[in-house]
mmCIF file of C-alpha atoms in Angstrom:
data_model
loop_
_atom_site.group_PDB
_atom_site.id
_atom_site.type_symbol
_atom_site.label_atom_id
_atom_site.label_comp_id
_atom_site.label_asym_id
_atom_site.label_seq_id
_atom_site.Cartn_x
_atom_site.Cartn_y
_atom_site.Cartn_z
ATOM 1 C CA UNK A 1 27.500 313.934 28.331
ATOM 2 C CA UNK A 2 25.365 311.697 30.479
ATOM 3 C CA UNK A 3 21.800 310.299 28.792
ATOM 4 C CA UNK A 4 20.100 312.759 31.426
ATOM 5 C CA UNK A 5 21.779 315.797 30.140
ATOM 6 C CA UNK A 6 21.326 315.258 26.914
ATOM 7 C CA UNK A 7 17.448 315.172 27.371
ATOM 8 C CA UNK A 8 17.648 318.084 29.697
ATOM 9 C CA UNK A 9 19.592 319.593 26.459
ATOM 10 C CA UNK A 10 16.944 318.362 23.679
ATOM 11 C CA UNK A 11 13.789 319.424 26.086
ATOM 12 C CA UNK A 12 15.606 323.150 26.871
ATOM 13 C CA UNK A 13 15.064 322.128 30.789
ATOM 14 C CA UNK A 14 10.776 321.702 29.993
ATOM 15 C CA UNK A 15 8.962 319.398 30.548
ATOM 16 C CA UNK A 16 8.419 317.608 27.096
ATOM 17 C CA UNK A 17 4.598 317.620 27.112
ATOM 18 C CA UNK A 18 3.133 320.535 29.586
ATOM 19 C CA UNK A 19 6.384 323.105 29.133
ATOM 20 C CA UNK A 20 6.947 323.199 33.355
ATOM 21 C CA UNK A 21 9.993 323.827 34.239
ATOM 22 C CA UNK A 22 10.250 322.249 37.791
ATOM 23 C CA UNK A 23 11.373 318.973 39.071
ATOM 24 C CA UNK A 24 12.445 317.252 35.689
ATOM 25 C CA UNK A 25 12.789 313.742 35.658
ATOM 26 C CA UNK A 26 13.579 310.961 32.833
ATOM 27 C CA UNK A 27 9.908 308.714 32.292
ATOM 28 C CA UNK A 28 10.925 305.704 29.661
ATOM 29 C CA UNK A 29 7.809 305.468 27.506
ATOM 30 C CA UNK A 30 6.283 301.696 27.597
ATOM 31 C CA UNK A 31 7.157 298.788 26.162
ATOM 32 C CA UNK A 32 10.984 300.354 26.880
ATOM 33 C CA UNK A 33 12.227 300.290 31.122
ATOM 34 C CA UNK A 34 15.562 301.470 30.333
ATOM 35 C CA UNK A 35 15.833 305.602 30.134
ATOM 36 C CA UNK A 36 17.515 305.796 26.966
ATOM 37 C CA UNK A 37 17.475 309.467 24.681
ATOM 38 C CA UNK A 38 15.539 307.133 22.197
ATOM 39 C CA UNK A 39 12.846 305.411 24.366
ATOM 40 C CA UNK A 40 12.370 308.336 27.292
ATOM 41 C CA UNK A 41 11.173 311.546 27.845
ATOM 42 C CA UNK A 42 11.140 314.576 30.738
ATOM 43 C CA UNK A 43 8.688 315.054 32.810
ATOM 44 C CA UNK A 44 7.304 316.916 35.454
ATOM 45 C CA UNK A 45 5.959 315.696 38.456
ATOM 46 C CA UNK A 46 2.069 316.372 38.122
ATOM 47 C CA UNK A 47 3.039 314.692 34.138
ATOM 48 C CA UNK A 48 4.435 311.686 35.309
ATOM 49 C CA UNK A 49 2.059 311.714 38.541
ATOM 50 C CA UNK A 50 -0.997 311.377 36.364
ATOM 51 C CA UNK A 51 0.549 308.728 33.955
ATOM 52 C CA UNK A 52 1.339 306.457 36.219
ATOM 53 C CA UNK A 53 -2.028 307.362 38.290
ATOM 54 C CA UNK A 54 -4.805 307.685 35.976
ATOM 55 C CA UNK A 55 -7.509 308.252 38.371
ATOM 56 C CA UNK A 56 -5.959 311.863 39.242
ATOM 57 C CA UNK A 57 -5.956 312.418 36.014
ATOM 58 C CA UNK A 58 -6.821 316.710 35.683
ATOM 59 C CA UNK A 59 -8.492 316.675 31.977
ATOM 60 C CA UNK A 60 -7.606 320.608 31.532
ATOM 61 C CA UNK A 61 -4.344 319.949 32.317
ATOM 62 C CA UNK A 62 -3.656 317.799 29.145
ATOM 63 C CA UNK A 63 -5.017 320.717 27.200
ATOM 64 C CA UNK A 64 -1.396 321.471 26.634
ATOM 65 C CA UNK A 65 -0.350 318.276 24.309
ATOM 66 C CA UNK A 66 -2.230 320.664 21.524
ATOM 67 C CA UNK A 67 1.152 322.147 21.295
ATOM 68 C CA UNK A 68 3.470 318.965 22.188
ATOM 69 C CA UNK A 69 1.893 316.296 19.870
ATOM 70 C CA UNK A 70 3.661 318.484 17.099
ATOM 71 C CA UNK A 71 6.925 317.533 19.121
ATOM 72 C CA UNK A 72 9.576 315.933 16.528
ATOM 73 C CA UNK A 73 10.784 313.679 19.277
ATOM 74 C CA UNK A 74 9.423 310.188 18.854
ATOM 75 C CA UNK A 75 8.305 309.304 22.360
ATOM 76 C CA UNK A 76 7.300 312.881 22.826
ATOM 77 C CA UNK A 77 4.820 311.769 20.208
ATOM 78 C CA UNK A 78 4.077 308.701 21.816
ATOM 79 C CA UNK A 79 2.771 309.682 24.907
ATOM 80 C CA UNK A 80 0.995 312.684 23.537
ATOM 81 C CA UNK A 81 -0.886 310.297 21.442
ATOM 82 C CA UNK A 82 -1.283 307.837 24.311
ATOM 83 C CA UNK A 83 -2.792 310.405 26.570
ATOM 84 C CA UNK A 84 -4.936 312.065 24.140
ATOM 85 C CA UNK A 85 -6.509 308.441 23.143
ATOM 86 C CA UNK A 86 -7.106 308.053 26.889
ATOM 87 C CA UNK A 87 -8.788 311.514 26.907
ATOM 88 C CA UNK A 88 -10.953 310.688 23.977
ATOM 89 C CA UNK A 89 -14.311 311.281 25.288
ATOM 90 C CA UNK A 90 -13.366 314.890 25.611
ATOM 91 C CA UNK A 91 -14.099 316.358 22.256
ATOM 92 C CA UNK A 92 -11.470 318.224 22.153
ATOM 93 C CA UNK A 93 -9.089 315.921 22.520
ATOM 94 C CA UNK A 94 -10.438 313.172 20.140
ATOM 95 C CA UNK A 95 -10.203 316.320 17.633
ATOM 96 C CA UNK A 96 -5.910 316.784 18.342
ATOM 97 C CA UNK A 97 -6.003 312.580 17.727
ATOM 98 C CA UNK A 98 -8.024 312.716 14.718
ATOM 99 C CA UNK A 99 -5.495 315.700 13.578
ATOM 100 C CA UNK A 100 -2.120 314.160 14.552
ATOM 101 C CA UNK A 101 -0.128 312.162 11.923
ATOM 102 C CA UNK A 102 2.509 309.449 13.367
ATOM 103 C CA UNK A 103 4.900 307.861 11.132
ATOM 104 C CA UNK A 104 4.272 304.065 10.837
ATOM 105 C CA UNK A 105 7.076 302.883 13.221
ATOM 106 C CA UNK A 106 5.929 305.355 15.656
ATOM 107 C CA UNK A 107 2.010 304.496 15.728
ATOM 108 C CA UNK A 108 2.675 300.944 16.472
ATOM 109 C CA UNK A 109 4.857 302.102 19.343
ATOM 110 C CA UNK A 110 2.109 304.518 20.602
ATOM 111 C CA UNK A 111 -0.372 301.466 19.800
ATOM 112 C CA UNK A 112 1.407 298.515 21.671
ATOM 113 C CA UNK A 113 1.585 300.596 25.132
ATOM 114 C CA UNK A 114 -1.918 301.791 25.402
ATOM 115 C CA UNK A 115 -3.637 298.724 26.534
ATOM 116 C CA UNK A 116 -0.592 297.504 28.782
ATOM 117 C CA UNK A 117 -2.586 298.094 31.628
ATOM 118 C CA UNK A 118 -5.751 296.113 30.360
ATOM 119 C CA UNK A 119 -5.734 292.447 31.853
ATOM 120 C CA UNK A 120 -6.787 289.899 29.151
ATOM 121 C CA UNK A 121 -7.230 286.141 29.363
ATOM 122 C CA UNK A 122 -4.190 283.894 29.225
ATOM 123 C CA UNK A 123 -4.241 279.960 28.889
ATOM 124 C CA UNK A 124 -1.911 277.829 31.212
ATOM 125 C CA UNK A 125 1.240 278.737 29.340
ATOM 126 C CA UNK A 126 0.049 282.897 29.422
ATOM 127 C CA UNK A 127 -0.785 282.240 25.640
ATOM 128 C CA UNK A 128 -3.307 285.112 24.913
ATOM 129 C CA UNK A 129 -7.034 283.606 24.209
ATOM 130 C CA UNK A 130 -9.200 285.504 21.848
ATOM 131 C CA UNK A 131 -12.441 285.437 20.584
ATOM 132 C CA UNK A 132 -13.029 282.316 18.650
ATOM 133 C CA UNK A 133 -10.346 280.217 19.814
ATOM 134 C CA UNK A 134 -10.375 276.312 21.157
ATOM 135 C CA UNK A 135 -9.521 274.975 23.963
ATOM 136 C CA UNK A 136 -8.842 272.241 26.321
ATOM 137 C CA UNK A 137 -9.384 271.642 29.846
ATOM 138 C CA UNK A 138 -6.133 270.657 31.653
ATOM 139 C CA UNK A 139 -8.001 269.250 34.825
ATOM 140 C CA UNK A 140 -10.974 268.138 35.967
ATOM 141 C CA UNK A 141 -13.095 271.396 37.067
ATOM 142 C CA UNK A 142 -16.424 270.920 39.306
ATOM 143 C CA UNK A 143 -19.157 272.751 37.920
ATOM 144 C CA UNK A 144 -20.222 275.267 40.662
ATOM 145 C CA UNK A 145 -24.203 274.753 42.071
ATOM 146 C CA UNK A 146 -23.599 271.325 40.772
ATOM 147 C CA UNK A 147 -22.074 267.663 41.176
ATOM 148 C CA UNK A 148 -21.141 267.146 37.618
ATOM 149 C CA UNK A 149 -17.766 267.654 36.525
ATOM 150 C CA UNK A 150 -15.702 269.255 33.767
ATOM 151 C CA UNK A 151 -13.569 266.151 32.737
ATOM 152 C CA UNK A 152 -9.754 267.025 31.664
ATOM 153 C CA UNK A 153 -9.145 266.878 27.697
ATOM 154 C CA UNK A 154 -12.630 268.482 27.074
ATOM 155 C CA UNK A 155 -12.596 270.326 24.303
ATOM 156 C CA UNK A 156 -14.429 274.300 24.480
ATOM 157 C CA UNK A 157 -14.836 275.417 20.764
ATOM 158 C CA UNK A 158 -15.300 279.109 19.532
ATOM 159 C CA UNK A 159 -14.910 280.318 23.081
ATOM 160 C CA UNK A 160 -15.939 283.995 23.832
ATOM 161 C CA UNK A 161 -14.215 285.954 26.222
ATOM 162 C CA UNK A 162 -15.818 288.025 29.302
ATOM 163 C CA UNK A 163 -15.556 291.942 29.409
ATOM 164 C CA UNK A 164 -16.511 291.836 33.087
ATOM 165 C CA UNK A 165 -14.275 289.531 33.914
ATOM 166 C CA UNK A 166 -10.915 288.720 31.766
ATOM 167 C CA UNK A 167 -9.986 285.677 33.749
ATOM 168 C CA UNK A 168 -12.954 283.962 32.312
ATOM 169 C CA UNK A 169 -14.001 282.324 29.060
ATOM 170 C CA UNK A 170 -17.204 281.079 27.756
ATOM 171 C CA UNK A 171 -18.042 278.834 25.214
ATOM 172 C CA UNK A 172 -20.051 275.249 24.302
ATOM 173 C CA UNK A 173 -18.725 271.844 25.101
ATOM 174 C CA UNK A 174 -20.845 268.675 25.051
ATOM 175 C CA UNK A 175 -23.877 270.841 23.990
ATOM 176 C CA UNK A 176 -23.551 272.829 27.179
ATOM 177 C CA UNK A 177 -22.601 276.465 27.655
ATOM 178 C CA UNK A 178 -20.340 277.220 30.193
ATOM 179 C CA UNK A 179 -17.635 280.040 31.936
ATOM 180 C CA UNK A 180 -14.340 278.374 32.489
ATOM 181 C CA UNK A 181 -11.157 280.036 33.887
ATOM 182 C CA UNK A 182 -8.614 281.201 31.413
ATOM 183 C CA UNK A 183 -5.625 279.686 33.228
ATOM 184 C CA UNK A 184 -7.759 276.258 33.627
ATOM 185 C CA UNK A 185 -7.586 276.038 29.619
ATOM 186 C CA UNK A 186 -4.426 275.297 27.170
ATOM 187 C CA UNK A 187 -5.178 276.955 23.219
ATOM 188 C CA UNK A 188 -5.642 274.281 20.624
#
């Protein structure tokens, strides 16, 4: 039996998180690309539609993960969580979160795809900077509205990174306080 039909099989021809019962089609749940039984799930269109477009996102329609985060299917589980933590502002979804129980393995899963989408700063070699890190300038960076000059090897300590903008970092170096860009930098 193909991997297809044996979802079709598990789900009973539903979608696995509204119950529609039109246009199926395998979604593999992120980090996973490959549509495996293990790492995918059915969906419907208007599902998989507002997944991978989150700004046509209908709230009431999610009302119906209140039955499918019960789902024994692990990526079932995952995306049900995933799309209720999105929803959390609603009250009624932050309720379903604070009521569903994921198994370890699961939750970290559920966890490590929800912030795929969120850009965060990365050094020179797309190391991940953080709050609190060092770092050193790999060039020599002019200093905008200025003629001085960032000098290559200069060291930024205890940098802090920018919510408004993730390509940038701030921090202190020779006394001075200053934004740099991430991919200017290489982590200590």
């Amino acid at each position: 039996m193909s991997i297809e039909a044996t979802m079709l099989e598990r789900c009973e021809n539903k979608c696995e998180l509204c119950g529609a019962e039109t246009a199926l089609k395998p979604f593999a749940v992120a980090p996973h690309t490959q549509i495996t039984v293990d790492h995918a799930i059915m969906l419907c269109d208007t599902c998989s539609g507002q997944i991978e477009n989150p700004e046509t996102m209908d709230v009431n329609h999610w009302r119906c993960l209140n039955d499918s985060m019960w789902s024994q299917v692990a990526p079932v589980q995952v995306m049900a969580w995933r799309q209720l933590k999105r929803l959390s502002s609603e009250g009624w979804a932050q309720d379903l979160v604070d009521m569903m129980y994921l198994e370890e393995e699961v939750a970290k899963w559920a966890e490590l795809g929800l912030d795929e989408n969120v850009e965060k700063p990365r050094d020179v070699n797309g190391v991940e900077l953080k709050k609190g890190d060092d770092v050193t300038v790999i060039k020599d960076l002019p200093i905008k509205g200025s003629s001085q000059v960032i000098k290559q090897g200069t060291v930024i300590r205890g940098i802090s990174v920018s919510a408004d903008d993730p390509k940038h970092v701030q921090g202190k170096a020779n006394g001075q306080a200053m934004y740099v860009i991430a991919e200017y930098c290489r982590k200590k």
